[in-house]
Short mmCIF file of C-alpha atoms in Angstrom, two decimals:
data_model
loop_
_atom_site.label_atom_id
_atom_site.label_comp_id
_atom_site.label_asym_id
_atom_site.label_seq_id
_atom_site.Cartn_x
_atom_site.Cartn_y
_atom_site.Cartn_z
CA MET A 887 110.54 171.02 -67.58
CA ASN A 888 111.75 172.94 -64.52
CA ILE A 889 114.74 171.36 -62.77
CA LEU A 890 114.41 171.63 -58.99
CA PRO A 891 117.88 171.51 -57.38
CA GLU A 892 118.34 168.59 -54.99
CA THR A 893 120.48 170.87 -52.83
CA PHE A 894 117.51 172.94 -51.68
CA ILE A 895 117.07 172.78 -47.91
CA GLU A 896 113.39 171.90 -48.42
CA ILE A 897 114.35 168.83 -50.49
CA ASP A 898 116.85 167.80 -47.84
CA GLN A 899 114.18 168.09 -45.12
CA ILE A 900 111.90 165.75 -47.11
CA TYR A 901 114.79 163.37 -47.69
CA GLN A 902 115.59 163.23 -43.98
CA LEU A 903 111.94 162.51 -43.22
CA ILE A 904 111.97 159.63 -45.73
CA MET A 905 115.13 158.22 -44.17
CA ASN A 906 113.87 158.60 -40.59
CA GLU A 907 110.73 156.65 -41.46
CA ASN A 908 112.74 154.01 -43.41
CA ILE A 909 110.64 154.57 -46.56
CA LYS A 910 111.83 152.42 -49.49
CA SER A 911 108.93 153.05 -51.87
CA LEU A 912 107.14 156.38 -52.19
CA ALA A 913 104.26 157.69 -54.31
CA ILE A 914 104.16 161.38 -55.14
CA ASN A 915 100.50 162.37 -55.39
CA CYS A 916 98.53 165.51 -56.22
CA ALA A 917 94.88 166.44 -56.43
CA GLN A 918 94.35 167.77 -59.94
CA GLY A 919 97.61 168.11 -61.87
CA GLY A 920 100.11 170.90 -62.37
CA GLU A 921 101.15 170.98 -58.73
CA GLY A 922 104.76 169.90 -59.38
CA THR A 923 104.88 166.16 -58.77
CA THR A 924 107.34 165.46 -61.57
CA GLU A 925 109.83 168.10 -60.37
CA LEU A 926 109.70 166.68 -56.83
CA VAL A 927 110.17 163.12 -58.09
CA LEU A 928 113.33 164.06 -59.98
CA ALA A 929 114.70 166.17 -57.11
CA LEU A 930 114.21 163.39 -54.54
CA ALA A 931 115.71 160.83 -56.90
CA ARG A 932 118.83 162.99 -57.28
CA ARG A 933 119.00 163.62 -53.54
CA HIS A 934 118.99 159.85 -52.87
CA LYS A 935 121.68 159.41 -55.52
CA ALA A 936 123.82 162.04 -53.78
CA ALA A 937 123.62 159.87 -50.65
CA GLY A 938 124.84 156.82 -52.60
CA SER A 939 121.48 155.11 -53.29
CA ARG A 940 120.43 153.43 -56.49
CA VAL A 941 117.03 154.82 -57.48
CA LEU A 942 114.25 153.67 -59.80
CA ILE A 943 111.77 156.26 -61.01
CA VAL A 944 108.50 154.64 -62.12
CA ASP A 945 106.37 156.88 -64.31
CA LEU A 946 102.75 155.80 -63.90
CA ASN A 947 101.27 159.16 -64.82
CA THR A 948 99.60 157.85 -67.96
CA PHE A 949 97.54 161.07 -68.25
CA LYS A 950 100.59 163.31 -68.65
CA PRO A 951 103.79 161.23 -68.60
CA ALA A 952 106.21 164.17 -68.49
CA ILE A 953 109.22 162.15 -67.36
CA THR A 954 108.69 159.57 -70.11
CA ASN A 955 108.16 162.22 -72.80
CA GLU A 956 111.23 164.18 -71.75
CA TYR A 957 113.80 161.50 -71.04
CA VAL A 958 112.76 158.27 -72.77
CA GLN A 959 113.28 157.91 -76.54
CA GLU A 960 112.16 154.34 -77.11
CA LYS A 961 108.85 153.68 -75.39
CA GLN A 962 107.35 150.20 -75.17
CA SER A 963 104.70 148.19 -73.45
CA TRP A 964 105.41 146.44 -70.14
CA SER A 965 103.35 144.90 -67.36
CA LEU A 966 103.56 144.19 -63.68
CA ASP A 967 103.56 140.45 -64.40
CA ASP A 968 106.60 140.30 -66.70
CA THR A 969 109.91 141.18 -65.04
CA ASP A 970 111.83 140.69 -68.32
CA LEU A 971 109.70 143.36 -70.04
CA GLN A 972 110.16 145.69 -67.09
CA THR A 973 113.96 145.33 -67.26
CA ALA A 974 113.98 145.78 -71.04
CA SER A 975 111.89 148.94 -70.80
CA MET A 976 114.15 150.73 -68.28
CA THR A 977 116.13 153.77 -69.43
CA GLN A 978 119.07 155.32 -67.63
CA PHE A 979 118.37 158.83 -66.41
CA SER A 980 121.84 159.26 -64.92
CA GLU A 981 124.37 157.16 -63.12
CA MET A 982 122.57 155.26 -60.34
CA ILE A 983 119.11 156.47 -61.51
CA ASP A 984 116.91 154.53 -63.93
CA ILE A 985 113.46 155.29 -65.30
CA LEU A 986 110.72 152.78 -65.93
CA PRO A 987 108.58 154.78 -68.39
CA ALA A 988 104.82 155.03 -68.53
CA PRO A 989 103.48 151.79 -70.03
CA GLN A 990 102.49 151.98 -73.70
CA GLY A 991 99.41 150.06 -74.83
CA GLU A 992 95.67 149.99 -75.06
CA GLN A 993 93.52 151.53 -72.37
CA ASP A 994 92.22 148.21 -71.12
CA GLN A 995 95.76 147.05 -70.38
CA ASN A 996 96.13 149.65 -67.65
CA ILE A 997 93.60 147.83 -65.53
CA SER A 998 96.31 145.40 -64.42
CA PHE A 999 98.10 148.34 -62.71
CA ARG A 1000 95.12 148.75 -60.41
CA ASP A 1001 95.99 145.52 -58.56
CA GLU A 1002 97.61 146.43 -55.24
CA LYS A 1003 99.13 142.97 -54.81
CA LYS A 1004 100.84 143.16 -58.20
CA ILE A 1005 102.19 146.61 -57.36
CA LYS A 1006 103.64 145.32 -54.07
CA ASN A 1007 105.19 142.29 -55.77
CA ALA A 1008 106.78 144.52 -58.43
CA ILE A 1009 108.20 146.81 -55.75
CA ASP A 1010 109.67 143.83 -53.87
CA PHE A 1011 111.35 142.70 -57.11
CA TRP A 1012 112.72 146.17 -57.91
CA LEU A 1013 114.12 146.55 -54.38
CA GLN A 1014 116.41 143.63 -55.08
CA HIS A 1015 118.28 145.95 -57.44
CA TYR A 1016 117.51 149.45 -56.13
CA ASN A 1017 117.59 151.14 -52.74
CA PHE A 1018 114.64 153.46 -53.36
CA ILE A 1019 111.58 153.38 -55.63
CA ILE A 1020 109.68 156.59 -56.39
CA PHE A 1021 106.46 156.89 -58.41
CA ASP A 1022 105.11 159.79 -60.47
CA THR A 1023 101.32 159.31 -60.53
CA CYS A 1024 98.14 160.63 -62.10
CA ALA A 1025 96.24 163.35 -60.26
CA ILE A 1026 93.86 161.57 -57.93
CA THR A 1027 90.71 163.48 -58.83
CA LEU A 1028 91.29 163.10 -62.60
CA THR A 1029 89.56 159.74 -62.92
CA ASN A 1030 89.03 158.01 -66.21
CA PHE A 1031 89.48 154.49 -67.57
CA SER A 1032 92.93 155.09 -69.05
CA ASN A 1033 94.43 156.59 -65.88
CA ILE A 1034 96.20 154.47 -63.28
CA PRO A 1035 94.64 155.66 -59.98
CA GLY A 1036 97.23 157.47 -57.87
CA GLU A 1037 95.69 156.29 -54.63
CA VAL A 1038 96.09 152.64 -55.66
CA ILE A 1039 99.79 153.19 -56.39
CA ALA A 1040 100.13 154.95 -53.04
CA ARG A 1041 98.45 152.07 -51.23
CA GLY A 1042 101.03 149.70 -52.66
CA CYS A 1043 103.92 151.86 -51.48
CA ASP A 1044 105.35 152.37 -48.02
CA ALA A 1045 103.97 155.92 -48.01
CA SER A 1046 102.70 158.87 -50.03
CA LEU A 1047 103.62 162.54 -50.27
CA LEU A 1048 100.82 164.87 -51.32
CA ILE A 1049 101.72 168.08 -53.15
CA ILE A 1050 99.42 171.08 -52.83
CA ALA A 1051 100.02 174.24 -54.85
CA PRO A 1052 98.19 177.38 -53.64
CA GLY A 1053 96.88 179.21 -56.63
CA ILE A 1054 96.49 175.94 -58.55
CA SER A 1055 94.95 173.33 -56.26
CA LEU A 1056 91.25 173.78 -55.57
CA GLU A 1057 90.24 173.30 -51.94
CA SER A 1058 87.40 170.98 -52.90
CA ARG A 1059 89.76 168.69 -54.85
CA VAL A 1060 92.33 168.65 -52.10
CA LEU A 1061 89.69 167.63 -49.54
CA LYS A 1062 88.42 164.95 -51.93
CA THR A 1063 91.97 163.67 -52.41
CA LEU A 1064 92.58 163.48 -48.65
CA GLU A 1065 89.36 161.53 -48.21
CA MET A 1066 90.32 159.09 -51.01
CA LEU A 1067 93.74 158.53 -49.49
CA LYS A 1068 92.11 157.86 -46.12
CA GLN A 1069 89.59 155.44 -47.63
CA ASN A 1070 92.42 153.53 -49.28
CA ASN A 1071 94.39 153.30 -46.04
CA VAL A 1072 97.33 155.15 -47.56
CA THR A 1073 100.14 156.10 -45.20
CA LEU A 1074 100.47 159.84 -45.79
CA LEU A 1075 104.04 160.82 -44.93
CA GLY A 1076 103.27 164.49 -45.26
CA THR A 1077 102.10 167.37 -47.42
CA VAL A 1078 104.41 169.50 -49.54
CA ILE A 1079 103.31 173.08 -50.23
CA ASN A 1080 104.51 174.29 -53.63
CA ASP A 1081 104.09 178.06 -53.50
CA VAL A 1082 105.60 178.79 -56.92
CA LYS A 1083 102.30 180.35 -58.04
CA CYS A 1084 101.65 182.01 -54.70
CA PRO A 1085 104.97 183.18 -53.23
CA PRO A 1086 105.19 184.71 -49.72
CA LEU A 1087 104.18 188.35 -49.39
CA ASP A 1088 107.72 189.47 -48.65
CA MET A 1089 108.95 188.06 -51.97
CA GLN A 1090 106.11 189.75 -53.86
CA LEU A 1091 106.89 193.05 -52.16
CA ARG A 1092 110.63 192.80 -52.87
CA ASN A 1093 109.93 192.10 -56.54
CA SER A 1094 107.60 195.07 -56.70
CA VAL A 1095 110.16 197.42 -55.06
CA ARG A 1096 112.93 196.26 -57.46
CA ARG A 1097 110.67 196.81 -60.45
CA ARG A 1098 109.33 200.23 -59.45
CA LEU A 1099 112.35 201.89 -57.83
CA LYS A 1100 115.14 201.15 -60.30
CA ARG A 1101 116.04 204.84 -60.47
CA LEU A 1102 116.07 205.34 -56.71
CA PRO A 1103 118.68 202.84 -55.52
CA ILE A 1104 119.08 204.21 -51.97
CA LEU A 1105 115.35 204.18 -51.28
CA LYS A 1106 115.05 200.78 -53.00
CA GLN A 1107 117.71 199.20 -50.76
CA TRP A 1108 116.22 200.78 -47.61
CA LEU A 1109 112.80 199.32 -48.43
CA LEU A 1110 114.24 195.89 -49.26
CA ASN A 1111 116.05 195.80 -45.91
CA ARG A 1112 112.87 196.85 -44.05
CA ILE A 1113 110.81 194.14 -45.80
CA SER A 1114 113.42 191.47 -45.01
CA ASN A 1115 113.18 192.25 -41.30
CA ILE A 1116 109.41 191.83 -41.01
CA GLU A 1117 108.78 188.16 -40.11
CA LEU A 1118 105.01 188.44 -40.57
CA LEU A 1119 105.48 189.00 -44.31
CA LYS A 1120 107.42 185.76 -44.68
CA GLY A 1121 104.38 183.63 -43.88
CA ARG A 1122 106.18 181.64 -41.17
CA ILE A 1123 104.04 182.61 -38.22
CA GLY A 1124 102.41 179.54 -36.72
CA ARG A 1125 104.33 176.99 -38.81
#
Protein backbone atom coordinates (compact mmCIF):
# COMPACT_ATOMS: atom_id res chain seq x y z
CA MET A 1 0.00 0.00 0.00
CA ASN A 2 1.35 3.44 -0.92
CA ILE A 3 1.91 5.76 2.04
CA LEU A 4 0.86 9.32 1.20
CA PRO A 5 2.76 11.77 3.45
CA GLU A 6 0.49 13.89 5.63
CA THR A 7 2.95 16.76 5.17
CA PHE A 8 2.00 17.27 1.51
CA ILE A 9 0.61 20.76 0.92
CA GLU A 10 -2.40 19.22 -0.85
CA ILE A 11 -3.25 17.19 2.27
CA ASP A 12 -2.93 20.29 4.42
CA GLN A 13 -5.27 22.20 2.11
CA ILE A 14 -7.91 19.47 2.48
CA TYR A 15 -7.36 19.44 6.25
CA GLN A 16 -7.86 23.22 6.46
CA LEU A 17 -11.09 22.92 4.47
CA ILE A 18 -12.35 20.23 6.87
CA MET A 19 -11.53 22.42 9.86
CA ASN A 20 -13.06 25.55 8.34
CA GLU A 21 -16.33 23.70 7.75
CA ASN A 22 -16.20 22.10 11.24
CA ILE A 23 -16.46 18.59 9.79
CA LYS A 24 -16.33 15.89 12.47
CA SER A 25 -17.30 12.88 10.32
CA LEU A 26 -16.20 12.44 6.72
CA ALA A 27 -16.77 9.77 4.07
CA ILE A 28 -14.13 9.32 1.38
CA ASN A 29 -15.93 8.19 -1.77
CA CYS A 30 -14.97 7.18 -5.30
CA ALA A 31 -16.80 6.12 -8.42
CA GLN A 32 -15.37 2.74 -9.36
CA GLY A 33 -12.39 1.78 -7.20
CA GLY A 34 -8.65 2.21 -7.52
CA GLU A 35 -8.82 6.01 -7.26
CA GLY A 36 -6.88 6.23 -3.98
CA THR A 37 -9.49 6.49 -1.23
CA THR A 38 -7.51 4.39 1.24
CA GLU A 39 -4.34 6.45 0.83
CA LEU A 40 -6.29 9.67 1.41
CA VAL A 41 -8.05 8.24 4.48
CA LEU A 42 -4.72 7.35 6.10
CA ALA A 43 -3.10 10.68 5.19
CA LEU A 44 -5.98 12.73 6.59
CA ALA A 45 -6.05 10.62 9.74
CA ARG A 46 -2.35 11.29 10.31
CA ARG A 47 -2.79 15.00 9.55
CA HIS A 48 -5.49 15.26 12.22
CA LYS A 49 -3.25 13.37 14.64
CA ALA A 50 -0.46 15.88 13.96
CA ALA A 51 -2.86 18.60 15.08
CA GLY A 52 -3.56 16.77 18.35
CA SER A 53 -6.86 15.07 17.43
CA ARG A 54 -7.91 11.54 18.30
CA VAL A 55 -9.05 9.82 15.10
CA LEU A 56 -11.15 6.75 14.33
CA ILE A 57 -10.80 5.18 10.90
CA VAL A 58 -13.88 3.10 10.00
CA ASP A 59 -13.26 0.66 7.16
CA LEU A 60 -16.60 -0.01 5.49
CA ASN A 61 -15.12 -0.95 2.13
CA THR A 62 -16.35 -4.53 2.30
CA PHE A 63 -15.55 -5.04 -1.39
CA LYS A 64 -11.82 -4.40 -0.94
CA PRO A 65 -11.00 -3.72 2.74
CA ALA A 66 -7.39 -2.68 2.19
CA ILE A 67 -6.95 -1.01 5.57
CA THR A 68 -8.34 -4.03 7.41
CA ASN A 69 -6.24 -6.51 5.43
CA GLU A 70 -3.05 -4.50 5.92
CA TYR A 71 -3.27 -3.39 9.53
CA VAL A 72 -5.72 -5.65 11.40
CA GLN A 73 -4.63 -9.15 12.42
CA GLU A 74 -7.67 -10.34 14.34
CA LYS A 75 -10.85 -9.64 12.41
CA GLN A 76 -14.27 -10.17 13.93
CA SER A 77 -17.92 -9.41 13.43
CA TRP A 78 -19.47 -6.23 14.81
CA SER A 79 -22.64 -4.24 14.25
CA LEU A 80 -23.93 -0.71 14.51
CA ASP A 81 -26.27 -1.77 17.32
CA ASP A 82 -23.68 -3.20 19.72
CA THR A 83 -21.21 -0.65 21.12
CA ASP A 84 -19.37 -3.32 23.13
CA LEU A 85 -18.60 -5.28 19.94
CA GLN A 86 -17.47 -2.10 18.24
CA THR A 87 -15.05 -1.30 21.05
CA ALA A 88 -13.75 -4.88 21.17
CA SER A 89 -13.13 -4.88 17.41
CA MET A 90 -11.00 -1.72 17.35
CA THR A 91 -7.30 -1.97 16.58
CA GLN A 92 -4.67 0.68 17.23
CA PHE A 93 -3.11 2.01 14.04
CA SER A 94 -0.80 4.37 15.90
CA GLU A 95 -0.92 6.57 18.94
CA MET A 96 -4.19 8.58 18.80
CA ILE A 97 -5.47 6.69 15.73
CA ASP A 98 -7.66 3.59 15.94
CA ILE A 99 -9.17 1.41 13.22
CA LEU A 100 -12.61 -0.16 13.28
CA PRO A 101 -12.10 -2.88 10.65
CA ALA A 102 -14.49 -3.98 7.95
CA PRO A 103 -17.21 -6.10 9.60
CA GLN A 104 -16.83 -9.85 9.20
CA GLY A 105 -19.95 -11.94 8.66
CA GLU A 106 -22.53 -13.17 6.21
CA GLN A 107 -23.67 -10.98 3.35
CA ASP A 108 -27.15 -10.48 4.76
CA GLN A 109 -25.67 -8.94 7.92
CA ASN A 110 -24.36 -5.95 5.96
CA ILE A 111 -27.90 -4.76 5.34
CA SER A 112 -27.94 -3.21 8.82
CA PHE A 113 -25.17 -0.84 7.69
CA ARG A 114 -27.55 0.64 5.14
CA ASP A 115 -29.58 2.33 7.87
CA GLU A 116 -28.72 6.04 7.94
CA LYS A 117 -30.12 6.52 11.44
CA LYS A 118 -27.93 3.72 12.84
CA ILE A 119 -24.88 5.23 11.14
CA LYS A 120 -25.60 8.63 12.67
CA ASN A 121 -26.14 7.11 16.12
CA ALA A 122 -22.85 5.21 15.86
CA ILE A 123 -21.01 8.38 14.83
CA ASP A 124 -22.49 10.27 17.80
CA PHE A 125 -21.25 7.51 20.11
CA TRP A 126 -17.76 7.43 18.59
CA LEU A 127 -17.45 11.22 18.84
CA GLN A 128 -17.65 10.86 22.61
CA HIS A 129 -14.17 9.32 22.42
CA TYR A 130 -12.69 10.72 19.20
CA ASN A 131 -12.36 14.17 17.64
CA PHE A 132 -12.67 13.01 14.03
CA ILE A 133 -14.26 10.01 12.28
CA ILE A 134 -13.23 9.11 8.73
CA PHE A 135 -14.72 6.34 6.57
CA ASP A 136 -13.17 4.30 3.78
CA THR A 137 -16.09 3.20 1.59
CA CYS A 138 -16.99 0.97 -1.34
CA ALA A 139 -16.94 2.49 -4.81
CA ILE A 140 -20.39 3.94 -5.38
CA THR A 141 -21.06 2.41 -8.79
CA LEU A 142 -19.97 -1.08 -7.71
CA THR A 143 -23.33 -2.15 -6.38
CA ASN A 144 -24.01 -5.63 -5.09
CA PHE A 145 -25.71 -7.16 -2.08
CA SER A 146 -22.55 -7.61 -0.01
CA ASN A 147 -21.30 -4.04 -0.46
CA ILE A 148 -22.19 -1.27 1.97
CA PRO A 149 -23.32 1.60 -0.29
CA GLY A 150 -20.85 4.48 -0.10
CA GLU A 151 -23.57 7.06 -0.66
CA VAL A 152 -25.48 5.83 2.41
CA ILE A 153 -22.36 6.16 4.57
CA ALA A 154 -21.78 9.64 3.14
CA ARG A 155 -25.38 10.64 3.90
CA GLY A 156 -24.83 9.72 7.55
CA CYS A 157 -21.67 11.85 7.79
CA ASP A 158 -21.23 15.60 7.98
CA ALA A 159 -19.79 15.56 4.46
CA SER A 160 -18.15 13.57 1.69
CA LEU A 161 -14.99 13.96 -0.36
CA LEU A 162 -15.07 12.45 -3.85
CA ILE A 163 -11.82 11.21 -5.38
CA ILE A 164 -11.47 11.23 -9.16
CA ALA A 165 -8.40 9.75 -10.86
CA PRO A 166 -7.86 10.75 -14.51
CA GLY A 167 -6.76 7.68 -16.41
CA ILE A 168 -8.75 5.44 -14.05
CA SER A 169 -12.16 6.99 -13.42
CA LEU A 170 -14.58 6.70 -16.33
CA GLU A 171 -16.55 9.87 -17.05
CA SER A 172 -19.84 7.96 -17.16
CA ARG A 173 -19.24 6.49 -13.69
CA VAL A 174 -18.19 9.83 -12.22
CA LEU A 175 -21.37 11.45 -13.54
CA LYS A 176 -23.45 8.59 -12.16
CA THR A 177 -21.73 8.94 -8.79
CA LEU A 178 -22.39 12.69 -8.64
CA GLU A 179 -26.06 12.06 -9.44
CA MET A 180 -26.32 9.41 -6.72
CA LEU A 181 -24.72 11.72 -4.16
CA LYS A 182 -27.17 14.44 -5.14
CA GLN A 183 -30.17 12.10 -4.90
CA ASN A 184 -29.05 11.06 -1.42
CA ASN A 185 -28.70 14.69 -0.27
CA VAL A 186 -25.02 14.19 0.51
CA THR A 187 -23.05 17.28 1.45
CA LEU A 188 -20.14 17.17 -1.00
CA LEU A 189 -17.24 19.01 0.59
CA GLY A 190 -15.20 18.88 -2.59
CA THR A 191 -13.52 16.77 -5.24
CA VAL A 192 -9.94 15.53 -5.01
CA ILE A 193 -8.11 14.95 -8.29
CA ASN A 194 -5.58 12.12 -8.00
CA ASP A 195 -3.35 12.49 -11.06
CA VAL A 196 -0.93 9.67 -10.19
CA LYS A 197 -1.87 7.88 -13.44
CA CYS A 198 -2.08 11.08 -15.45
CA PRO A 199 0.63 13.49 -14.24
CA PRO A 200 0.92 17.07 -15.60
CA LEU A 201 2.57 17.46 -18.97
CA ASP A 202 5.60 19.22 -17.49
CA MET A 203 6.34 16.22 -15.27
CA GLN A 204 6.01 13.83 -18.20
CA LEU A 205 8.35 15.97 -20.31
CA ARG A 206 10.94 16.25 -17.53
CA ASN A 207 10.94 12.48 -17.06
CA SER A 208 11.38 12.00 -20.79
CA VAL A 209 14.29 14.48 -20.94
CA ARG A 210 16.05 12.81 -17.99
CA ARG A 211 15.64 9.40 -19.59
CA ARG A 212 16.75 10.32 -23.11
CA LEU A 213 19.55 12.85 -22.47
CA LYS A 214 21.60 11.13 -19.78
CA ARG A 215 24.79 11.55 -21.85
CA LEU A 216 24.16 15.23 -22.61
CA PRO A 217 23.97 16.83 -19.14
CA ILE A 218 24.24 20.47 -20.28
CA LEU A 219 21.46 20.13 -22.85
CA LYS A 220 19.41 18.09 -20.38
CA GLN A 221 19.60 20.77 -17.68
CA TRP A 222 18.82 23.55 -20.17
CA LEU A 223 15.68 21.75 -21.33
CA LEU A 224 14.60 20.98 -17.75
CA ASN A 225 14.90 24.67 -16.86
CA ARG A 226 12.93 25.70 -19.94
CA ILE A 227 10.14 23.22 -19.16
CA SER A 228 9.93 24.39 -15.54
CA ASN A 229 9.35 27.98 -16.68
CA ILE A 230 6.36 27.23 -18.94
CA GLU A 231 3.23 27.57 -16.77
CA LEU A 232 0.93 26.15 -19.46
CA LEU A 233 2.60 22.74 -19.14
CA LYS A 234 1.84 22.59 -15.41
CA GLY A 235 -1.90 22.35 -15.99
CA ARG A 236 -2.68 25.22 -13.64
CA ILE A 237 -4.27 27.59 -16.11
CA GLY A 238 -7.86 28.29 -15.12
CA ARG A 239 -7.71 26.56 -11.73
